[in-house]
CSV table of C-alpha atoms in Angstrom, one decimal:
chain,number,residue,atom,x,y,z
Z,20,MET,CA,10.7,19.9,-31.7
Z,21,ASP,CA,11.3,21.9,-34.9
Z,22,LYS,CA,8.7,23.9,-36.7
Z,23,GLN,CA,7.9,21.2,-39.3
Z,24,ALA,CA,7.5,18.5,-36.7
Z,25,GLN,CA,5.3,20.7,-34.6
Z,26,GLU,CA,3.1,21.5,-37.6
Z,27,GLN,CA,2.7,17.8,-38.3
Z,28,VAL,CA,1.9,17.0,-34.7
Z,29,ASP,CA,-0.7,19.7,-34.5
Z,30,SER,CA,-2.2,18.4,-37.7
Z,31,VAL,CA,-2.5,14.8,-36.6
Z,32,MET,CA,-3.8,15.8,-33.1
Z,33,GLU,CA,-6.5,17.9,-34.8
Z,34,GLN,CA,-7.4,15.0,-37.0
Z,35,LEU,CA,-7.5,12.6,-33.9
Z,36,SER,CA,-9.7,15.0,-32.0
Z,37,GLY,CA,-12.1,15.1,-35.0
Z,38,TYR,CA,-12.0,11.3,-35.2
Z,39,ILE,CA,-13.1,10.7,-31.7
Z,40,SER,CA,-15.9,13.3,-32.0
Z,41,HIS,CA,-17.8,10.9,-34.1
Z,42,ALA,CA,-19.6,7.6,-33.2
Z,43,PRO,CA,-18.8,5.3,-31.6
Z,44,TRP,CA,-16.0,7.1,-29.9
Z,45,ASP,CA,-17.8,10.4,-28.9
Z,46,GLU,CA,-20.2,8.8,-26.4
Z,47,TRP,CA,-17.4,6.5,-25.2
Z,48,MET,CA,-15.1,9.4,-24.5
Z,49,ALA,CA,-17.9,11.2,-22.6
Z,50,GLU,CA,-18.4,8.1,-20.5
Z,51,VAL,CA,-14.8,8.0,-19.5
Z,52,PHE,CA,-14.8,11.6,-18.5
Z,53,GLU,CA,-18.0,11.1,-16.5
Z,54,GLU,CA,-16.5,8.1,-14.7
Z,55,ALA,CA,-13.4,10.3,-13.8
Z,56,LEU,CA,-15.7,13.0,-12.5
Z,57,ALA,CA,-17.8,10.5,-10.5
Z,58,TYR,CA,-14.6,8.8,-9.0
Z,59,THR,CA,-13.2,12.2,-8.0
Z,60,ALA,CA,-16.5,13.4,-6.5
Z,61,ASP,CA,-16.7,10.2,-4.4
Z,62,ALA,CA,-13.1,10.4,-3.3
Z,63,LEU,CA,-13.4,14.0,-2.2
Z,64,ASP,CA,-16.9,13.8,-0.8
Z,65,LEU,CA,-18.1,16.4,-3.3
Z,66,SER,CA,-20.9,16.5,-5.9
Z,67,ILE,CA,-20.1,16.1,-9.6
Z,68,ASP,CA,-21.3,19.6,-10.1
Z,69,GLU,CA,-18.8,20.9,-7.6
Z,70,VAL,CA,-16.0,19.1,-9.4
Z,71,LEU,CA,-17.2,20.5,-12.7
Z,72,ASP,CA,-17.5,24.0,-11.3
Z,73,TYR,CA,-13.9,23.9,-10.2
Z,74,ILE,CA,-12.6,22.7,-13.6
Z,75,ASP,CA,-14.6,25.4,-15.3
Z,76,GLU,CA,-13.2,28.2,-13.1
Z,77,GLU,CA,-10.3,28.7,-15.5
Z,78,ASP,CA,-9.6,27.7,-19.1
Z,79,THR,CA,-6.3,26.3,-18.1
Z,80,LEU,CA,-7.8,23.9,-15.6
Z,81,GLY,CA,-10.3,22.7,-18.2
Z,82,ARG,CA,-7.6,22.1,-20.8
Z,83,MET,CA,-5.5,20.2,-18.2
Z,84,ALA,CA,-8.4,18.0,-17.2
Z,85,HIS,CA,-9.4,17.3,-20.9
Z,86,ALA,CA,-5.8,16.4,-21.9
Z,87,HIS,CA,-5.5,14.0,-19.0
Z,88,VAL,CA,-8.7,12.2,-19.9
Z,89,PHE,CA,-8.0,12.4,-23.7
Z,90,GLU,CA,-4.6,10.7,-23.5
Z,91,HIS,CA,-6.0,8.0,-21.2
Z,92,PHE,CA,-8.9,7.4,-23.5
Z,93,VAL,CA,-7.0,7.1,-26.8
Z,94,THR,CA,-4.3,4.9,-25.4
Z,95,THR,CA,-6.3,2.4,-23.3
Z,96,GLU,CA,-9.8,2.0,-24.6
Z,97,GLU,CA,-10.1,-0.8,-27.2
Z,98,ASN,CA,-12.5,-1.7,-29.9
Z,99,GLU,CA,-13.8,-5.2,-30.6
Z,100,SER,CA,-10.6,-6.0,-32.5
Z,101,GLY,CA,-8.4,-5.3,-29.5
Z,102,GLU,CA,-7.1,-2.1,-31.0
Z,103,THR,CA,-6.9,1.1,-28.9
Z,104,VAL,CA,-8.5,4.2,-30.2
Z,105,LEU,CA,-5.1,5.5,-31.2
Z,106,GLN,CA,-4.0,2.3,-32.9
Z,107,ALA,CA,-7.1,2.2,-35.0
Z,108,PHE,CA,-6.7,5.9,-36.0
Z,109,LEU,CA,-3.1,5.4,-36.9
Z,110,ARG,CA,-3.9,2.4,-39.1
Z,111,GLN,CA,-6.8,4.1,-40.9
Z,112,HIS,CA,-5.9,7.7,-41.2
Z,113,VAL,CA,-2.2,8.5,-40.8
Z,114,ASP,CA,0.3,7.9,-43.7
Z,115,PRO,CA,3.8,7.7,-42.2
Z,116,ALA,CA,5.2,8.5,-45.6
Z,117,LYS,CA,3.3,11.8,-45.8
Z,118,LEU,CA,3.4,12.8,-42.1
Z,119,PRO,CA,6.4,11.0,-40.6
Z,120,LYS,CA,6.9,13.3,-37.6
Z,121,GLY,CA,3.2,13.3,-36.8
Z,122,TYR,CA,3.1,9.5,-37.1
Z,123,GLN,CA,6.1,9.1,-34.9
Z,124,TYR,CA,4.5,11.4,-32.2
Z,125,LEU,CA,1.3,9.4,-32.2
Z,126,GLN,CA,3.1,6.1,-32.1
Z,127,ALA,CA,5.2,7.3,-29.1
Z,128,LEU,CA,1.9,8.4,-27.4
Z,129,ALA,CA,0.4,5.0,-28.2
Z,130,ASP,CA,3.4,3.2,-26.6
Z,131,SER,CA,3.5,5.5,-23.5
Z,132,LYS,CA,2.2,4.8,-20.0
Z,133,LEU,CA,0.9,7.3,-17.4
Z,134,GLY,CA,3.3,7.7,-14.5
Z,135,ILE,CA,4.1,10.0,-11.6
Z,136,TRP,CA,7.5,11.6,-12.3
Z,137,GLU,CA,9.8,13.6,-10.1
Z,138,VAL,CA,12.3,16.1,-11.4
Z,139,VAL,CA,15.9,15.2,-10.6
Z,140,ASP,CA,17.6,18.2,-12.3
Z,141,VAL,CA,16.9,21.0,-14.7
Z,142,LYS,CA,19.3,22.7,-17.0
Z,143,GLY,CA,17.8,25.2,-19.4
Z,144,LYS,CA,14.9,23.6,-21.2
Z,145,THR,CA,16.1,20.0,-20.4
Z,146,ALA,CA,15.0,18.2,-17.3
Z,147,LYS,CA,16.0,14.9,-15.9
Z,148,LEU,CA,13.0,12.9,-14.8
Z,149,LYS,CA,12.5,9.6,-13.1
Z,150,LEU,CA,9.5,7.7,-11.9
Z,151,LEU,CA,8.6,8.5,-8.3
Z,152,GLY,CA,9.9,5.7,-6.0
Z,153,GLN,CA,12.4,4.4,-8.6
Z,154,ASP,CA,16.1,5.2,-8.9
Z,155,THR,CA,16.3,4.4,-12.6
Z,156,PRO,CA,15.9,4.9,-15.4
Z,157,ILE,CA,16.4,8.7,-15.6
Z,158,PHE,CA,15.1,10.4,-18.8
Z,159,ASP,CA,16.4,13.6,-20.3
Z,160,VAL,CA,13.2,15.4,-21.4
Z,161,ASN,CA,12.8,18.5,-23.5
Z,162,VAL,CA,10.6,20.7,-21.4
Z,163,ASP,CA,10.6,24.1,-19.8
Z,164,ILE,CA,9.8,23.5,-16.1
Z,165,GLN,CA,12.4,25.7,-14.4
Z,166,ASN,CA,9.8,27.2,-12.1
Z,167,LEU,CA,8.3,23.9,-10.9
Z,168,PRO,CA,8.5,23.8,-7.1
Z,169,LYS,CA,10.8,21.0,-5.8
Z,170,ASN,CA,8.1,19.4,-3.8
Z,171,VAL,CA,5.8,18.9,-6.8
Z,172,CYS,CA,5.7,15.8,-9.0
Z,173,ILE,CA,4.1,15.4,-12.4
Z,174,ALA,CA,1.5,12.9,-13.5
Z,175,THR,CA,2.1,12.6,-17.2
Z,176,ARG,CA,3.6,10.5,-20.0
Z,177,VAL,CA,7.1,10.5,-21.3
Z,178,LEU,CA,7.0,10.1,-25.1
Z,179,ALA,CA,10.1,8.4,-26.6
Z,180,LEU,CA,10.7,9.9,-30.1
Z,181,PRO,CA,13.4,8.8,-32.5
Z,182,ASN,CA,17.0,9.9,-32.0
Z,183,GLN,CA,16.7,9.5,-28.2
Z,184,GLN,CA,14.5,12.6,-28.0
Z,185,ASN,CA,12.0,12.5,-25.1
Z,186,ILE,CA,9.1,14.9,-24.6
Z,187,LEU,CA,6.1,15.1,-22.2
Z,188,GLY,CA,2.6,14.4,-23.3
Z,189,PHE,CA,-0.1,17.1,-23.3
Z,190,GLY,CA,-1.7,15.6,-20.2
Z,191,LEU,CA,0.3,17.0,-17.4
Z,192,LEU,CA,-1.0,17.3,-13.8
Z,193,PRO,CA,1.2,18.8,-11.0
Z,194,LEU,CA,0.9,16.8,-7.7
Z,195,GLU,CA,2.2,17.6,-4.3
Z,196,ARG,CA,4.9,15.0,-3.5
Z,197,GLU,CA,3.1,13.7,-0.4
Z,198,ASP,CA,-0.2,13.2,-2.4
Z,199,ALA,CA,1.8,11.5,-5.1
Z,200,ILE,CA,3.4,9.1,-2.6
Z,201,ASP,CA,0.0,8.4,-1.0
Z,202,THR,CA,-1.3,7.4,-4.5
Z,203,LEU,CA,1.5,5.0,-5.1
Z,204,ASP,CA,1.1,3.5,-1.6
Z,205,TYR,CA,-2.6,3.0,-2.3
Z,206,LEU,CA,-1.9,1.2,-5.6
Z,207,ALA,CA,0.7,-1.0,-3.9
Z,208,ALA,CA,-1.7,-1.9,-1.0
Z,209,ILE,CA,-4.6,-2.8,-3.4
Z,210,HIS,CA,-2.4,-5.0,-5.6
Z,211,GLY,CA,-3.1,-8.2,-3.8
Z,212,GLU,CA,-6.8,-7.5,-3.4
Z,213,ILE,CA,-7.2,-7.1,-7.2
Z,214,LEU,CA,-5.4,-10.4,-7.8
Z,215,ALA,CA,-7.5,-12.2,-5.3
Z,216,GLN,CA,-10.7,-10.8,-6.8
Z,217,LEU,CA,-9.6,-11.9,-10.3
Z,218,ALA,CA,-8.7,-15.4,-9.1
Z,219,ALA,CA,-12.2,-15.7,-7.4
Z,220,GLU,CA,-14.2,-14.3,-10.3
Z,221,GLN,CA,-12.2,-15.7,-13.2
Z,222,PRO,CA,-10.5,-18.9,-12.0
Z,223,HIS,CA,-9.9,-20.1,-15.6
Z,224,LEU,CA,-7.4,-17.4,-16.4
Z,225,SER,CA,-3.8,-18.2,-16.7
Z,226,GLU,CA,-1.2,-16.4,-14.5
Z,227,ALA,CA,-0.2,-14.2,-17.5
Z,228,GLU,CA,-3.8,-13.2,-18.2
Z,229,ARG,CA,-4.3,-12.3,-14.6
Z,230,GLN,CA,-1.2,-10.2,-14.6
Z,231,GLN,CA,-2.3,-8.4,-17.7
Z,232,LEU,CA,-5.8,-7.6,-16.2
Z,233,LEU,CA,-4.1,-6.6,-13.0
Z,234,GLN,CA,-1.9,-4.1,-14.9
Z,235,GLU,CA,-4.9,-2.7,-16.8
Z,236,GLU,CA,-6.8,-2.2,-13.5
Z,237,LEU,CA,-3.8,-0.5,-11.9
Z,238,ASN,CA,-3.4,1.8,-14.9
Z,239,ASP,CA,-7.0,2.8,-14.7
Z,240,LEU,CA,-6.7,3.4,-10.9
Z,241,LEU,CA,-3.6,5.5,-11.5
Z,242,PHE,CA,-5.5,7.6,-14.0
Z,243,TYR,CA,-8.4,8.1,-11.6
Z,244,GLU,CA,-6.3,8.7,-8.5
Z,245,THR,CA,-4.0,11.3,-10.1
Z,246,PHE,CA,-7.1,13.1,-11.5
Z,247,ALA,CA,-8.8,13.1,-8.1
Z,248,SER,CA,-5.6,14.1,-6.2
Z,249,TRP,CA,-4.9,17.0,-8.6
Z,250,ILE,CA,-8.5,18.4,-8.2
Z,251,GLY,CA,-8.4,17.8,-4.5
Z,252,GLN,CA,-5.4,20.1,-4.2
Z,253,GLY,CA,-7.5,22.9,-5.6
Z,254,PHE,CA,-10.1,22.5,-2.8
Z,255,GLU,CA,-7.4,22.6,-0.2
Z,256,GLU,CA,-6.0,26.0,-1.3
């Protein structure tokens, strides 16, 4: 990303952070973070204070945790009109004519999905990544991860920018490969249970509507599980 593009991205991200610091988004964002902490504490048999103390040990850990929650919040939480936080912000506050690079970045973030990625190859500052458990597609991503251990995967988003340029989101959590596989196995195992629950609780839904709600539930679980797994690694060290 060139200097002008980076400046525009920094500008719109600063504006977005300011946007969600006001009602109604500020309390909503706090709730999502609290839910992530509670899920993690329950999964690891810890108190919420213990989880917070771990995150607060280093500034880097705090930034990583915040970025993970921030990207999930702005790309998945919706207002009464069905717009995500990010979609509403883009419509109201970002002029693509004035800040084209910043707009493109936020649009790519809005279109992205959280995944667990494994590194296939690294050459210089370009890495080939693919979703764990899948053979294709393989993405060439502009990122400097030459020192990433081979047994570590990354819970993050691949943002597809114009001109076939791919970059990683700010939310980036390293996960031990075995933990990452366990997370995917859990999501696969609970798939049928979620569908059965939806059918029982909302029998009027069409198959397409059930599948959409299923995917939303799985996306939320992936967010919580990767957050808990990443923090859990810290308590194992």
